[in-house]
Coordinates of C-alpha atoms and ligand atoms in Angstrom, one line a residue:
M18 CA 4.6 8.1 -12.5
A19 CA 2.7 4.6 -11.7
G20 CA 6.0 3.6 -10.3
Y21 CA 6.0 6.1 -7.5
A22 CA 3.1 3.7 -5.9
P23 CA 3.6 1.7 -2.7
S24 CA 4.3 -1.9 -2.6
V25 CA 5.1 -4.5 -0.1
H26 CA 8.7 -4.2 1.2
N27 CA 9.0 -1.9 -2.0
T28 CA 9.2 -4.7 -4.4
Q29 CA 7.3 -2.9 -7.2
P30 CA 6.3 -6.1 -8.7
W31 CA 4.7 -4.5 -11.8
R32 CA 5.8 -4.1 -15.5
W33 CA 3.8 -2.1 -18.2
R34 CA 3.4 -3.1 -21.8
I35 CA 2.3 -0.3 -24.3
S36 CA 0.7 -1.6 -27.5
G37 CA -2.0 -0.6 -29.9
D38 CA -4.2 2.0 -28.3
G39 CA -3.3 1.1 -24.6
M40 CA -1.2 -0.4 -22.1
D41 CA -1.2 -3.7 -20.1
L42 CA -0.4 -4.2 -16.1
M43 CA 1.3 -7.2 -15.8
A44 CA 2.2 -9.2 -12.5
D45 CA 6.0 -9.5 -11.6
R46 CA 6.3 -13.0 -10.4
D47 CA 10.2 -12.3 -10.0
R48 CA 9.1 -9.9 -7.2
Q49 CA 6.7 -11.6 -5.5
L50 CA 6.8 -12.6 -1.9
T51 CA 6.8 -16.1 -2.6
I52 CA 6.7 -17.1 1.2
A53 CA 5.0 -14.4 2.9
D54 CA 2.5 -13.9 0.2
P55 CA 2.1 -16.9 -2.1
Q56 CA -1.3 -16.4 -3.2
G57 CA -0.2 -12.9 -4.2
R58 CA -2.8 -10.9 -2.5
L59 CA -0.1 -8.3 -1.5
L60 CA 1.3 -8.1 -4.8
T61 CA -1.9 -7.7 -6.8
I62 CA -2.8 -5.0 -4.0
S63 CA 0.7 -3.3 -4.9
C64 CA -0.1 -3.3 -8.6
G65 CA -3.7 -2.1 -8.1
A66 CA -1.9 1.0 -6.2
A67 CA 0.3 1.3 -9.3
L68 CA -2.8 1.3 -11.6
H69 CA -4.5 3.8 -9.8
H70 CA -1.5 5.7 -10.0
A71 CA -1.2 5.6 -13.8
T72 CA -5.0 6.6 -13.9
I73 CA -4.0 9.8 -12.0
A74 CA -1.2 10.7 -14.2
L75 CA -3.2 10.4 -17.2
A76 CA -6.0 12.4 -15.8
A77 CA -3.5 15.1 -15.1
E78 CA -2.6 15.0 -18.8
G79 CA -6.2 15.5 -19.5
W80 CA -7.4 11.7 -20.3
Q81 CA -10.0 9.8 -18.6
A82 CA -8.7 6.1 -18.4
K83 CA -11.0 3.2 -19.4
V84 CA -9.7 0.3 -17.0
R85 CA -10.7 -3.4 -17.7
L86 CA -9.5 -5.7 -15.1
L87 CA -7.7 -9.2 -15.4
D88 CA -7.5 -11.2 -18.4
G89 CA -5.2 -13.9 -16.8
P90 CA -3.1 -14.7 -13.8
D91 CA -0.4 -12.2 -14.7
H92 CA -2.1 -10.1 -17.1
L93 CA -4.0 -8.1 -14.6
A94 CA -5.7 -5.2 -16.3
R95 CA -5.4 -3.2 -19.7
V96 CA -5.7 0.5 -19.6
T97 CA -6.8 2.5 -22.8
L98 CA -7.6 6.2 -23.3
G99 CA -11.6 7.3 -23.0
P100 CA -12.8 10.8 -23.5
R101 CA -10.8 13.8 -23.0
I102 CA -11.5 15.3 -19.5
E103 CA -13.0 18.9 -19.7
A104 CA -10.6 21.1 -18.3
T105 CA -12.1 23.5 -16.1
V106 CA -10.1 25.4 -13.3
E107 CA -11.6 23.3 -10.7
V108 CA -10.7 20.0 -12.6
T109 CA -7.2 21.2 -13.3
A110 CA -6.4 22.2 -10.1
E111 CA -7.7 18.6 -8.5
M112 CA -5.6 16.7 -11.0
M113 CA -2.5 18.7 -10.3
R114 CA -3.2 18.5 -6.3
H115 CA -3.5 14.5 -7.0
L116 CA -0.3 14.5 -9.2
Q117 CA 1.5 16.4 -6.4
A118 CA 0.1 14.0 -3.8
I119 CA 1.9 10.9 -5.9
R120 CA 5.2 12.9 -5.4
V121 CA 4.9 13.9 -1.8
R122 CA 3.2 10.3 -0.5
H123 CA 5.7 8.4 1.6
T124 CA 5.4 5.7 4.4
D125 CA 6.6 7.0 7.8
R126 CA 6.9 4.7 10.4
R127 CA 7.6 7.1 13.3
P128 CA 4.9 7.3 15.9
V129 CA 2.3 9.9 15.1
A130 CA 1.4 13.1 17.2
D131 CA -0.8 13.4 19.8
T132 CA -3.5 15.2 17.7
P133 CA -5.9 12.5 16.5
I134 CA -7.3 13.2 12.9
T135 CA -11.1 13.8 12.5
A136 CA -14.0 12.1 11.7
E137 CA -14.4 14.0 8.7
T138 CA -11.1 12.7 7.5
V139 CA -12.1 9.1 8.0
D140 CA -15.2 10.1 5.8
V141 CA -13.2 11.3 3.2
L142 CA -10.9 8.2 3.0
R143 CA -13.9 5.8 3.2
D144 CA -15.3 7.8 0.2
A145 CA -12.1 7.6 -1.7
A146 CA -12.0 3.7 -1.1
A147 CA -16.0 3.4 -1.9
A148 CA -15.0 4.6 -5.7
Y149 CA -13.5 1.3 -6.0
G150 CA -16.1 -0.8 -4.4
I151 CA -14.0 -1.1 -1.1
D152 CA -15.0 -0.1 2.4
I153 CA -13.1 1.1 5.2
H154 CA -13.9 -0.1 9.0
L155 CA -12.9 2.2 11.6
L156 CA -11.8 -0.2 14.7
T157 CA -13.1 0.7 18.2
A158 CA -10.6 0.7 21.1
D159 CA -11.3 -2.8 22.0
Q160 CA -10.8 -4.0 18.5
V161 CA -7.5 -2.2 18.2
I162 CA -6.2 -4.2 21.5
E163 CA -7.5 -7.4 19.6
L164 CA -5.7 -6.6 16.3
G165 CA -2.4 -5.4 18.3
A166 CA -2.2 -8.9 20.1
A167 CA -2.9 -10.6 16.3
S168 CA -0.3 -8.4 14.8
A169 CA 2.4 -9.2 17.3
R170 CA 1.6 -12.9 16.9
A171 CA 1.8 -12.7 13.1
D172 CA 5.5 -11.2 13.5
R173 CA 6.3 -13.9 15.9
I174 CA 5.2 -16.6 13.3
E175 CA 6.9 -15.0 10.8
L176 CA 10.4 -14.3 12.2
L177 CA 10.4 -17.9 13.8
D178 CA 10.5 -19.2 10.2
P179 CA 13.9 -19.1 8.8
Q180 CA 12.4 -18.9 5.2
Q181 CA 10.2 -16.0 6.2
R182 CA 13.1 -14.1 8.0
D183 CA 15.3 -14.6 5.1
E184 CA 12.7 -13.3 2.6
L185 CA 12.1 -10.2 4.9
T186 CA 15.7 -9.4 5.3
Y187 CA 16.7 -9.9 1.6
W188 CA 14.5 -6.8 0.8
I189 CA 16.0 -5.0 3.4
G190 CA 19.4 -6.0 2.7
G191 CA 22.5 -5.5 0.5
D192 CA 21.8 -8.2 -1.9
R193 CA 18.3 -6.7 -2.9
P194 CA 18.0 -5.6 -6.6
E195 CA 19.1 -1.9 -7.0
G196 CA 16.3 0.4 -6.8
T197 CA 13.9 -1.7 -4.4
G198 CA 13.5 -2.7 -1.1
I199 CA 13.3 -0.6 2.3
P200 CA 16.5 1.2 3.1
D201 CA 17.7 1.9 6.5
S202 CA 16.8 5.4 6.4
A203 CA 13.1 4.7 6.2
L204 CA 13.1 2.0 9.3
T205 CA 13.1 3.7 12.7
E206 CA 16.4 3.7 14.7
E207 CA 14.3 2.1 17.5
P208 CA 11.5 -0.1 17.7
T209 CA 8.2 1.9 18.0
G210 CA 5.2 0.9 20.7
G211 CA 1.7 1.7 20.5
P212 CA -1.4 -0.3 20.7
I213 CA -0.4 -2.1 17.4
P214 CA 3.3 -2.5 16.9
G215 CA 5.1 -1.8 13.6
R216 CA 6.3 -4.6 11.7
D217 CA 9.6 -6.1 13.2
F218 CA 12.1 -5.6 10.5
V219 CA 14.3 -7.3 12.7
R220 CA 16.9 -4.6 12.6
A221 CA 17.0 -1.0 13.5
G222 CA 17.4 1.6 10.9
T223 CA 18.7 5.2 10.8
L224 CA 15.3 7.4 10.9
P225 CA 15.2 9.2 14.4
T226 CA 12.4 8.0 16.2
A227 CA 10.0 10.8 17.4
A228 CA 8.9 10.4 20.8
G229 CA 5.5 9.3 21.1
T230 CA 3.1 6.1 21.6
D231 CA 0.6 6.2 18.7
R232 CA -2.0 6.8 21.4
A233 CA -3.8 9.4 18.9
A234 CA -3.6 7.0 15.8
S235 CA -6.6 5.7 14.4
Y236 CA -6.7 2.1 12.6
V237 CA -8.9 1.2 9.7
V238 CA -9.1 -2.0 7.9
L239 CA -9.5 -1.8 4.1
F240 CA -12.1 -4.6 3.2
G241 CA -14.4 -6.2 0.7
M242 CA -16.8 -8.8 -0.6
G243 CA -14.6 -11.0 -2.3
D244 CA -11.1 -12.7 -1.7
E245 CA -10.0 -13.1 -5.3
P246 CA -7.3 -11.4 -7.4
Q247 CA -9.8 -8.9 -8.8
D248 CA -10.7 -8.0 -5.7
W249 CA -7.0 -7.7 -4.2
L250 CA -6.7 -5.2 -7.3
R251 CA -9.4 -3.0 -6.5
A252 CA -8.2 -2.8 -3.0
G253 CA -5.0 -1.4 -4.1
E254 CA -6.8 1.2 -6.3
A255 CA -8.6 1.8 -3.2
L256 CA -5.3 2.3 -1.3
S257 CA -4.1 4.5 -3.6
A258 CA -7.1 6.6 -3.7
C259 CA -7.0 6.7 0.3
W260 CA -3.3 7.3 0.6
L261 CA -3.3 10.2 -1.9
A262 CA -6.6 11.7 -0.3
A263 CA -4.8 11.6 3.0
T264 CA -1.5 13.0 1.8
E265 CA -3.7 15.7 0.5
S266 CA -5.2 16.3 4.1
G267 CA -1.8 16.0 5.8
V268 CA -2.3 12.6 7.4
S269 CA 0.2 9.8 7.4
V270 CA -0.6 6.4 6.6
L271 CA 1.2 3.2 7.8
P272 CA 0.0 -0.1 6.3
F273 CA 0.2 -3.1 8.5
S274 CA 0.3 -6.6 6.0
A275 CA 1.7 -9.1 8.4
V276 CA -1.4 -9.5 10.1
I277 CA -2.8 -10.5 6.7
E278 CA -0.1 -12.5 5.4
V279 CA -0.6 -15.1 8.2
P280 CA -3.8 -17.4 7.6
A281 CA -4.5 -17.5 11.5
T282 CA -4.3 -13.8 12.2
R283 CA -6.2 -13.0 9.0
E284 CA -9.1 -14.9 10.4
V285 CA -8.8 -13.0 13.6
L286 CA -9.3 -9.6 11.4
R287 CA -12.2 -11.5 9.7
R288 CA -14.0 -12.2 12.8
L289 CA -13.2 -8.5 14.0
L290 CA -15.2 -7.5 10.5
S291 CA -18.2 -10.1 11.8
S292 CA -17.6 -12.1 8.9
I293 CA -19.2 -9.5 6.4
G294 CA -16.4 -9.0 4.2
Y295 CA -12.6 -10.0 3.5
P296 CA -9.4 -8.0 5.0
Y297 CA -6.9 -6.6 2.7
L298 CA -5.0 -4.3 4.7
V299 CA -4.7 -2.4 8.1
L300 CA -3.8 1.1 8.2
R301 CA -2.5 3.4 10.9
L302 CA -3.6 6.7 10.4
G303 CA -2.6 10.0 12.1
I304 CA -0.5 13.1 12.0
A305 CA 3.2 12.9 11.2
P306 CA 5.3 14.4 14.0
A307 CA 6.1 18.0 13.1
D308 CA 9.6 18.5 15.1
R309 CA 11.9 16.4 13.0
P310 CA 11.9 15.7 9.2
G311 CA 10.4 12.3 7.9
P312 CA 12.1 10.0 6.0
P313 CA 13.6 10.4 2.3
H314 CA 11.9 8.7 -0.6
T315 CA 12.6 5.3 -0.8
P316 CA 14.5 4.1 -4.3
R317 CA 12.6 3.0 -7.5
L318 CA 13.5 1.0 -10.7
P319 CA 14.0 3.1 -13.7
A320 CA 11.0 3.3 -15.7
K321 CA 12.8 1.9 -18.7
Q322 CA 13.0 -1.7 -17.0
L323 CA 9.4 -1.5 -16.1
I324 CA 7.8 -0.3 -19.5
E325 CA 8.2 -2.4 -22.8
I326 CA 6.8 -0.7 -25.9
S327 CA 5.9 -3.1 -28.6
Ligands
FMN2 C1 0.5 -4.2 0.2 C2 1.5 -3.3 1.1 C3 1.7 -3.6 2.2 C4 2.5 -3.2 3.1 N1 3.0 -3.5 4.5 C5 3.5 -3.1 5.3 C6 4.3 -3.4 6.7 O1 3.5 -4.5 7.2 N2 4.8 -2.6 7.4 C7 5.3 -1.6 6.7 O2 6.4 -0.8 7.5 N3 5.1 -1.2 5.7 C8 4.4 -1.6 4.7 N4 4.2 -1.2 3.5 C9 4.8 0.0 3.0 C10 5.7 -0.1 2.1 O3 6.8 -0.8 2.6 C11 6.2 1.1 1.2 O4 5.2 1.5 0.4 C12 7.4 1.0 0.4 O5 8.7 0.5 1.3 C13 7.7 1.9 -0.5 O6 7.9 3.1 0.1 P1 7.0 4.5 0.3 O7 5.8 4.1 0.5 O8 8.1 5.5 1.2 O9 7.1 4.9 -1.1 C14 3.2 -2.0 2.6 C15 2.8 -1.4 1.1 C16 1.7 -2.1 0.5 C17 1.4 -1.4 -0.5

């Protein structure tokens, strides 16, 4: 179930080692974006999302997971079983909803519908993130314009660099490892506009692009008080918690990370937060267009390749 987690370019940069009374989450540096993400920030956020998915799956089996973060640069966390969860009807229903959300959640890059999400929904996501010590900042209209410019600049900087371009095209191209990367069916046929343009994936996909301008989209920044691996792992757990809560509320989430990858634009984002914290990821929130089906699920690596039992 942890393998269904979202990851940057669907790299799935995680491995699990099951031993003794628990399991260890390891970073797989072979699937790190070494050019766009040399510090491993996005790798660690992705692993944090897988960690959160694992705890949801254990909870659905009736186990409270005990999570200990970070023993070393590649050993990100150890998960052991805590006490059994008392299975009341409400708890069981909630766990099943979360489990179902793992199966249903996906990235939809089409423009969102013209109905905005409510302030209550943003509060639900804020509470979900807060459980992991991570905050959400809802961008004002002026900040959205500023971020739009920074995001377009980040894309241009990355695509002008041949190594960055090669790295991006590898994960959407035919040479990527089977079961990873972003297939054409998840990329839109036409570039999408809106105040913050989606990442430029260099080539068009096959996902029919619904009409829309993203004018009803909301943009939030996931941020926290530190910029160390432990903070990124927490950010990943919070991302997963928010995304599953959004899925349960019928809200579509699209992450934007180019602006985080480029140091200069990450700094712009930090200023938008009045330097009170460190930005981890920007999320577009909205209602997915209902007129056509969304993208099919992206592929995943087989569990036997990711799980080692000793
Ligand atoms: C840390 C992180 C950064 C991401 N950055 C972007 C991005 O900049 N643009 C984008 O279109 N999708 C982005 N995504 C979404 C991934 O591409 C997506 O999760 C992955 O392809 C798997 O597809 P799925 O979410 O539909 O399961 C990001 C996801 C994560 C976890």
